[in-house]
């Protein structure tokens, strides 16, 4: 857990993610990334010089089976309040619309529902469990499928809701998350999505693994490129407070 907390502290210092008095909603999907983020933030707030509170927010997509009892027990053990909202997002996408490429729409609907849920309760921050590989995969997908250089920013201000999205684990390698999730026996909920493992992101993930075998330092260099202000400025912390449409 030291590595996880160290990466979160570095991200907080680099991008000024948390401030005293913040009420932080943590988006919990039931996957390893968001569960680890929740546990790490429950620890980080105890020794950080910044005083903030956290609450877990969870959406269900109407896809079964999806048992949340393990996550509920996990939150009780952490002494973190949990709110679960039932939605029909999965049913709409796979049964009503029958989307051939469902991931983009699903992500947009889940993001919108979670943002609205957090904003309605007056949270100042929404913390998401994106890690280093998510950053790099999104960058490659933007290049390959959209013809632009883009990835999400560690800190993004949402002008519509007045809330800020933070991604405290952007420096954390996915392989470390896999290791510590097994070590801590996190109550991961099996993903019931029919498209799980058969997406463009999965293809890019495998491509990145292949490239890294040939170029071992690739991930580190790509992350450095995102912070190269003179050439790209994609992770320039000066733009962290600008509206989402400007950052994109």
mmCIF file of C-alpha atoms in Angstrom:
data_model
loop_
_atom_site.group_PDB
_atom_site.id
_atom_site.type_symbol
_atom_site.label_atom_id
_atom_site.label_comp_id
_atom_site.label_asym_id
_atom_site.label_seq_id
_atom_site.Cartn_x
_atom_site.Cartn_y
_atom_site.Cartn_z
ATOM 1 C CA UNK A 1 0.000 0.000 0.000
ATOM 2 C CA UNK A 2 3.024 2.299 0.405
ATOM 3 C CA UNK A 3 3.450 2.453 -3.369
ATOM 4 C CA UNK A 4 -0.231 3.304 -3.863
ATOM 5 C CA UNK A 5 -0.181 6.066 -1.268
ATOM 6 C CA UNK A 6 3.090 7.396 -2.653
ATOM 7 C CA UNK A 7 1.603 7.687 -6.142
ATOM 8 C CA UNK A 8 -1.493 9.423 -4.773
ATOM 9 C CA UNK A 9 0.620 11.863 -2.773
ATOM 10 C CA UNK A 10 2.707 12.654 -5.870
ATOM 11 C CA UNK A 11 -0.413 13.266 -7.970
ATOM 12 C CA UNK A 12 -1.905 15.436 -5.234
ATOM 13 C CA UNK A 13 1.281 17.488 -5.018
ATOM 14 C CA UNK A 14 1.696 17.807 -8.787
ATOM 15 C CA UNK A 15 -1.907 18.740 -9.544
ATOM 16 C CA UNK A 16 -3.215 20.117 -6.219
ATOM 17 C CA UNK A 17 -6.095 17.629 -6.218
ATOM 18 C CA UNK A 18 -7.429 18.054 -2.686
ATOM 19 C CA UNK A 19 -8.039 21.064 -0.481
ATOM 20 C CA UNK A 20 -9.095 21.490 3.137
ATOM 21 C CA UNK A 21 -12.822 21.056 3.542
ATOM 22 C CA UNK A 22 -13.372 19.098 0.323
ATOM 23 C CA UNK A 23 -16.273 16.678 0.262
ATOM 24 C CA UNK A 24 -15.051 13.951 -2.079
ATOM 25 C CA UNK A 25 -17.316 11.435 -3.788
ATOM 26 C CA UNK A 26 -15.458 8.288 -4.834
ATOM 27 C CA UNK A 27 -16.931 6.547 -7.858
ATOM 28 C CA UNK A 28 -17.037 2.828 -7.095
ATOM 29 C CA UNK A 29 -17.802 0.409 -9.922
ATOM 30 C CA UNK A 30 -17.015 -2.775 -8.034
ATOM 31 C CA UNK A 31 -13.779 -3.261 -9.997
ATOM 32 C CA UNK A 32 -10.283 -3.539 -8.542
ATOM 33 C CA UNK A 33 -9.264 0.009 -9.465
ATOM 34 C CA UNK A 34 -12.094 1.874 -7.753
ATOM 35 C CA UNK A 35 -12.047 -0.386 -4.681
ATOM 36 C CA UNK A 36 -8.317 0.166 -4.225
ATOM 37 C CA UNK A 37 -8.791 3.913 -4.688
ATOM 38 C CA UNK A 38 -11.468 3.927 -1.985
ATOM 39 C CA UNK A 39 -9.260 2.085 0.492
ATOM 40 C CA UNK A 40 -6.240 4.236 -0.351
ATOM 41 C CA UNK A 41 -8.134 7.518 0.064
ATOM 42 C CA UNK A 42 -9.565 6.314 3.370
ATOM 43 C CA UNK A 43 -5.934 6.004 4.525
ATOM 44 C CA UNK A 44 -4.531 9.037 2.708
ATOM 45 C CA UNK A 45 -6.968 11.454 4.355
ATOM 46 C CA UNK A 46 -5.640 10.382 7.768
ATOM 47 C CA UNK A 47 -2.041 11.489 7.251
ATOM 48 C CA UNK A 48 -2.477 14.144 4.569
ATOM 49 C CA UNK A 49 -2.148 17.730 5.710
ATOM 50 C CA UNK A 50 -5.382 18.403 3.839
ATOM 51 C CA UNK A 51 -8.585 17.539 5.688
ATOM 52 C CA UNK A 52 -11.329 16.145 3.490
ATOM 53 C CA UNK A 53 -14.202 13.680 3.798
ATOM 54 C CA UNK A 54 -15.117 10.846 1.420
ATOM 55 C CA UNK A 55 -18.247 8.936 0.462
ATOM 56 C CA UNK A 56 -18.568 6.047 -1.993
ATOM 57 C CA UNK A 57 -21.084 6.377 -4.826
ATOM 58 C CA UNK A 58 -22.018 3.313 -6.863
ATOM 59 C CA UNK A 59 -24.212 2.785 -9.925
ATOM 60 C CA UNK A 60 -25.716 -0.505 -11.018
ATOM 61 C CA UNK A 61 -26.431 -0.868 -14.730
ATOM 62 C CA UNK A 62 -29.351 -3.274 -14.609
ATOM 63 C CA UNK A 63 -27.154 -6.160 -15.759
ATOM 64 C CA UNK A 64 -27.194 -9.333 -13.700
ATOM 65 C CA UNK A 65 -25.685 -10.942 -11.752
ATOM 66 C CA UNK A 66 -24.257 -7.976 -9.842
ATOM 67 C CA UNK A 67 -23.970 -8.653 -6.123
ATOM 68 C CA UNK A 68 -23.025 -5.563 -4.100
ATOM 69 C CA UNK A 69 -22.988 -7.186 -0.655
ATOM 70 C CA UNK A 70 -19.197 -7.540 -0.648
ATOM 71 C CA UNK A 71 -18.724 -3.861 -1.503
ATOM 72 C CA UNK A 72 -21.218 -2.861 1.194
ATOM 73 C CA UNK A 73 -19.300 -4.864 3.818
ATOM 74 C CA UNK A 74 -16.017 -3.411 2.548
ATOM 75 C CA UNK A 75 -17.283 0.156 3.001
ATOM 76 C CA UNK A 76 -18.544 -0.613 6.490
ATOM 77 C CA UNK A 77 -15.102 -1.966 7.426
ATOM 78 C CA UNK A 78 -13.488 1.238 6.111
ATOM 79 C CA UNK A 79 -16.089 3.364 7.917
ATOM 80 C CA UNK A 80 -16.938 5.028 4.612
ATOM 81 C CA UNK A 81 -20.602 5.723 3.780
ATOM 82 C CA UNK A 82 -21.878 4.124 0.573
ATOM 83 C CA UNK A 83 -24.797 5.094 -1.641
ATOM 84 C CA UNK A 84 -25.982 2.777 -4.427
ATOM 85 C CA UNK A 85 -28.204 3.989 -7.246
ATOM 86 C CA UNK A 86 -29.961 1.514 -9.508
ATOM 87 C CA UNK A 87 -30.068 2.385 -13.216
ATOM 88 C CA UNK A 88 -31.182 0.748 -16.466
ATOM 89 C CA UNK A 89 -28.160 1.904 -18.492
ATOM 90 C CA UNK A 90 -27.103 -1.626 -19.444
ATOM 91 C CA UNK A 91 -30.610 -2.669 -20.431
ATOM 92 C CA UNK A 92 -31.059 0.463 -22.546
ATOM 93 C CA UNK A 93 -27.793 -0.078 -24.411
ATOM 94 C CA UNK A 94 -27.903 -3.833 -24.948
ATOM 95 C CA UNK A 95 -31.620 -4.619 -25.094
ATOM 96 C CA UNK A 96 -33.387 -1.494 -26.324
ATOM 97 C CA UNK A 97 -30.786 0.174 -28.549
ATOM 98 C CA UNK A 98 -28.773 -2.990 -29.313
ATOM 99 C CA UNK A 99 -25.620 -0.943 -29.799
ATOM 100 C CA UNK A 100 -22.946 -2.612 -31.918
ATOM 101 C CA UNK A 101 -20.243 -0.453 -30.321
ATOM 102 C CA UNK A 102 -21.669 0.127 -26.848
ATOM 103 C CA UNK A 103 -18.651 1.303 -24.862
ATOM 104 C CA UNK A 104 -18.634 5.014 -25.752
ATOM 105 C CA UNK A 105 -22.344 5.483 -25.076
ATOM 106 C CA UNK A 106 -22.204 3.402 -21.897
ATOM 107 C CA UNK A 107 -19.258 5.417 -20.575
ATOM 108 C CA UNK A 108 -21.024 8.694 -21.403
ATOM 109 C CA UNK A 109 -24.247 7.635 -19.672
ATOM 110 C CA UNK A 110 -22.443 6.278 -16.599
ATOM 111 C CA UNK A 111 -20.276 9.390 -16.367
ATOM 112 C CA UNK A 112 -23.293 11.670 -16.645
ATOM 113 C CA UNK A 113 -25.292 9.728 -14.041
ATOM 114 C CA UNK A 114 -22.383 9.660 -11.599
ATOM 115 C CA UNK A 115 -21.591 13.358 -12.084
ATOM 116 C CA UNK A 116 -25.234 14.299 -11.516
ATOM 117 C CA UNK A 117 -25.432 12.059 -8.461
ATOM 118 C CA UNK A 118 -22.354 13.662 -6.907
ATOM 119 C CA UNK A 119 -23.381 17.209 -7.829
ATOM 120 C CA UNK A 120 -26.877 16.742 -6.406
ATOM 121 C CA UNK A 121 -25.355 15.940 -2.999
ATOM 122 C CA UNK A 122 -23.075 18.963 -3.084
ATOM 123 C CA UNK A 123 -19.727 17.216 -3.435
ATOM 124 C CA UNK A 124 -16.846 19.451 -4.468
ATOM 125 C CA UNK A 125 -14.777 16.604 -5.954
ATOM 126 C CA UNK A 126 -15.444 13.315 -7.717
ATOM 127 C CA UNK A 127 -12.523 10.867 -7.510
ATOM 128 C CA UNK A 128 -12.210 8.167 -10.182
ATOM 129 C CA UNK A 129 -9.942 5.114 -10.245
ATOM 130 C CA UNK A 130 -8.139 5.615 -13.552
ATOM 131 C CA UNK A 131 -4.535 4.398 -13.428
ATOM 132 C CA UNK A 132 -1.410 4.900 -15.537
ATOM 133 C CA UNK A 133 -2.367 2.398 -18.251
ATOM 134 C CA UNK A 134 -5.823 3.975 -18.587
ATOM 135 C CA UNK A 135 -4.100 7.273 -19.353
ATOM 136 C CA UNK A 136 -1.808 5.773 -21.990
ATOM 137 C CA UNK A 137 -4.499 3.602 -23.588
ATOM 138 C CA UNK A 138 -6.822 6.593 -23.888
ATOM 139 C CA UNK A 139 -4.010 8.558 -25.504
ATOM 140 C CA UNK A 140 -3.414 5.815 -28.105
ATOM 141 C CA UNK A 141 -7.135 5.344 -28.756
ATOM 142 C CA UNK A 142 -7.514 9.071 -29.353
ATOM 143 C CA UNK A 143 -4.621 8.972 -31.822
ATOM 144 C CA UNK A 144 -5.714 5.801 -33.648
ATOM 145 C CA UNK A 145 -9.487 6.321 -33.760
ATOM 146 C CA UNK A 146 -9.974 10.101 -33.541
ATOM 147 C CA UNK A 147 -6.859 11.494 -35.211
ATOM 148 C CA UNK A 148 -5.913 13.769 -32.322
ATOM 149 C CA UNK A 149 -3.498 13.926 -29.383
ATOM 150 C CA UNK A 150 -5.665 13.747 -26.285
ATOM 151 C CA UNK A 151 -6.169 11.957 -23.007
ATOM 152 C CA UNK A 152 -8.040 12.797 -19.823
ATOM 153 C CA UNK A 153 -6.454 15.222 -17.382
ATOM 154 C CA UNK A 154 -5.678 14.318 -13.756
ATOM 155 C CA UNK A 155 -7.871 17.259 -12.690
ATOM 156 C CA UNK A 156 -10.873 18.362 -14.738
ATOM 157 C CA UNK A 157 -13.334 21.092 -13.832
ATOM 158 C CA UNK A 158 -16.913 20.412 -14.976
ATOM 159 C CA UNK A 159 -18.486 23.763 -15.756
ATOM 160 C CA UNK A 160 -22.010 22.313 -16.005
ATOM 161 C CA UNK A 161 -22.053 21.040 -12.433
ATOM 162 C CA UNK A 162 -19.364 23.211 -10.868
ATOM 163 C CA UNK A 163 -17.636 20.081 -9.647
ATOM 164 C CA UNK A 164 -14.066 18.873 -10.198
ATOM 165 C CA UNK A 165 -13.115 15.356 -11.281
ATOM 166 C CA UNK A 166 -9.795 14.086 -9.892
ATOM 167 C CA UNK A 167 -7.895 10.926 -10.777
ATOM 168 C CA UNK A 168 -5.469 10.284 -7.892
ATOM 169 C CA UNK A 169 -3.995 7.031 -9.301
ATOM 170 C CA UNK A 170 -2.764 8.363 -12.663
ATOM 171 C CA UNK A 171 0.831 7.514 -11.721
ATOM 172 C CA UNK A 172 0.042 4.017 -10.446
ATOM 173 C CA UNK A 173 0.878 1.056 -12.767
ATOM 174 C CA UNK A 174 -1.943 -1.395 -13.374
ATOM 175 C CA UNK A 175 0.292 -4.380 -12.589
ATOM 176 C CA UNK A 176 0.699 -3.074 -9.049
ATOM 177 C CA UNK A 177 -3.080 -2.730 -8.703
ATOM 178 C CA UNK A 178 -3.500 -6.356 -9.785
ATOM 179 C CA UNK A 179 -0.933 -7.475 -7.227
ATOM 180 C CA UNK A 180 -2.317 -5.521 -4.284
ATOM 181 C CA UNK A 181 -5.942 -6.370 -5.140
ATOM 182 C CA UNK A 182 -5.035 -10.042 -4.740
ATOM 183 C CA UNK A 183 -2.984 -9.370 -1.612
ATOM 184 C CA UNK A 184 -5.773 -7.415 0.074
ATOM 185 C CA UNK A 185 -8.474 -9.743 -1.254
ATOM 186 C CA UNK A 186 -10.579 -6.818 -2.436
ATOM 187 C CA UNK A 187 -14.265 -7.737 -2.939
ATOM 188 C CA UNK A 188 -14.216 -7.300 -6.714
ATOM 189 C CA UNK A 189 -17.610 -7.714 -8.368
ATOM 190 C CA UNK A 190 -17.515 -9.703 -11.608
ATOM 191 C CA UNK A 191 -18.300 -7.434 -14.546
ATOM 192 C CA UNK A 192 -21.588 -8.607 -16.121
ATOM 193 C CA UNK A 193 -21.147 -6.481 -19.264
ATOM 194 C CA UNK A 194 -21.522 -8.621 -22.431
ATOM 195 C CA UNK A 195 -18.762 -6.593 -24.124
ATOM 196 C CA UNK A 196 -16.219 -7.041 -21.346
ATOM 197 C CA UNK A 197 -12.863 -8.091 -22.808
ATOM 198 C CA UNK A 198 -14.006 -7.587 -26.414
ATOM 199 C CA UNK A 199 -13.490 -3.859 -26.897
ATOM 200 C CA UNK A 200 -11.198 -1.471 -28.761
ATOM 201 C CA UNK A 201 -9.646 -0.569 -25.412
ATOM 202 C CA UNK A 202 -8.756 -4.206 -24.831
ATOM 203 C CA UNK A 203 -7.071 -4.318 -28.251
ATOM 204 C CA UNK A 204 -5.050 -1.203 -27.417
ATOM 205 C CA UNK A 205 -4.171 -2.651 -24.003
ATOM 206 C CA UNK A 206 -2.732 -5.735 -25.676
ATOM 207 C CA UNK A 207 -0.894 -3.601 -28.231
ATOM 208 C CA UNK A 208 0.699 -1.567 -25.424
ATOM 209 C CA UNK A 209 1.822 -4.780 -23.723
ATOM 210 C CA UNK A 210 3.402 -5.994 -26.959
ATOM 211 C CA UNK A 211 5.229 -2.703 -27.521
ATOM 212 C CA UNK A 212 6.449 -2.630 -23.921
ATOM 213 C CA UNK A 213 8.058 -6.054 -24.318
ATOM 214 C CA UNK A 214 10.164 -4.597 -27.116
ATOM 215 C CA UNK A 215 10.635 -1.165 -25.527
ATOM 216 C CA UNK A 216 10.617 -1.713 -21.722
ATOM 217 C CA UNK A 217 10.724 1.996 -20.851
ATOM 218 C CA UNK A 218 7.858 2.926 -23.180
ATOM 219 C CA UNK A 219 5.195 3.596 -20.542
ATOM 220 C CA UNK A 220 7.470 5.929 -18.583
ATOM 221 C CA UNK A 221 8.439 7.836 -21.722
ATOM 222 C CA UNK A 222 4.817 8.197 -22.852
ATOM 223 C CA UNK A 223 3.825 9.558 -19.453
ATOM 224 C CA UNK A 224 6.722 12.019 -19.604
ATOM 225 C CA UNK A 225 5.581 13.151 -23.044
ATOM 226 C CA UNK A 226 2.142 14.026 -21.674
ATOM 227 C CA UNK A 227 3.811 16.368 -19.176
ATOM 228 C CA UNK A 228 6.198 17.934 -21.709
ATOM 229 C CA UNK A 229 4.739 21.430 -21.528
ATOM 230 C CA UNK A 230 6.862 22.906 -24.295
ATOM 231 C CA UNK A 231 5.868 20.336 -26.915
ATOM 232 C CA UNK A 232 2.411 19.079 -25.903
ATOM 233 C CA UNK A 233 1.138 20.476 -22.617
ATOM 234 C CA UNK A 234 -1.540 17.782 -22.398
ATOM 235 C CA UNK A 235 -0.884 17.497 -18.682
ATOM 236 C CA UNK A 236 0.052 21.104 -18.050
ATOM 237 C CA UNK A 237 -1.188 21.743 -14.516
ATOM 238 C CA UNK A 238 -1.829 25.385 -15.461
ATOM 239 C CA UNK A 239 -4.962 24.244 -17.335
ATOM 240 C CA UNK A 240 -6.257 22.057 -14.526
ATOM 241 C CA UNK A 241 -8.883 24.601 -13.473
ATOM 242 C CA UNK A 242 -10.292 25.280 -16.948
ATOM 243 C CA UNK A 243 -13.661 23.937 -18.101
ATOM 244 C CA UNK A 244 -13.815 20.404 -19.524
ATOM 245 C CA UNK A 245 -14.482 21.591 -23.095
ATOM 246 C CA UNK A 246 -11.339 23.749 -23.024
ATOM 247 C CA UNK A 247 -9.161 20.941 -21.681
ATOM 248 C CA UNK A 248 -10.350 18.601 -24.419
#
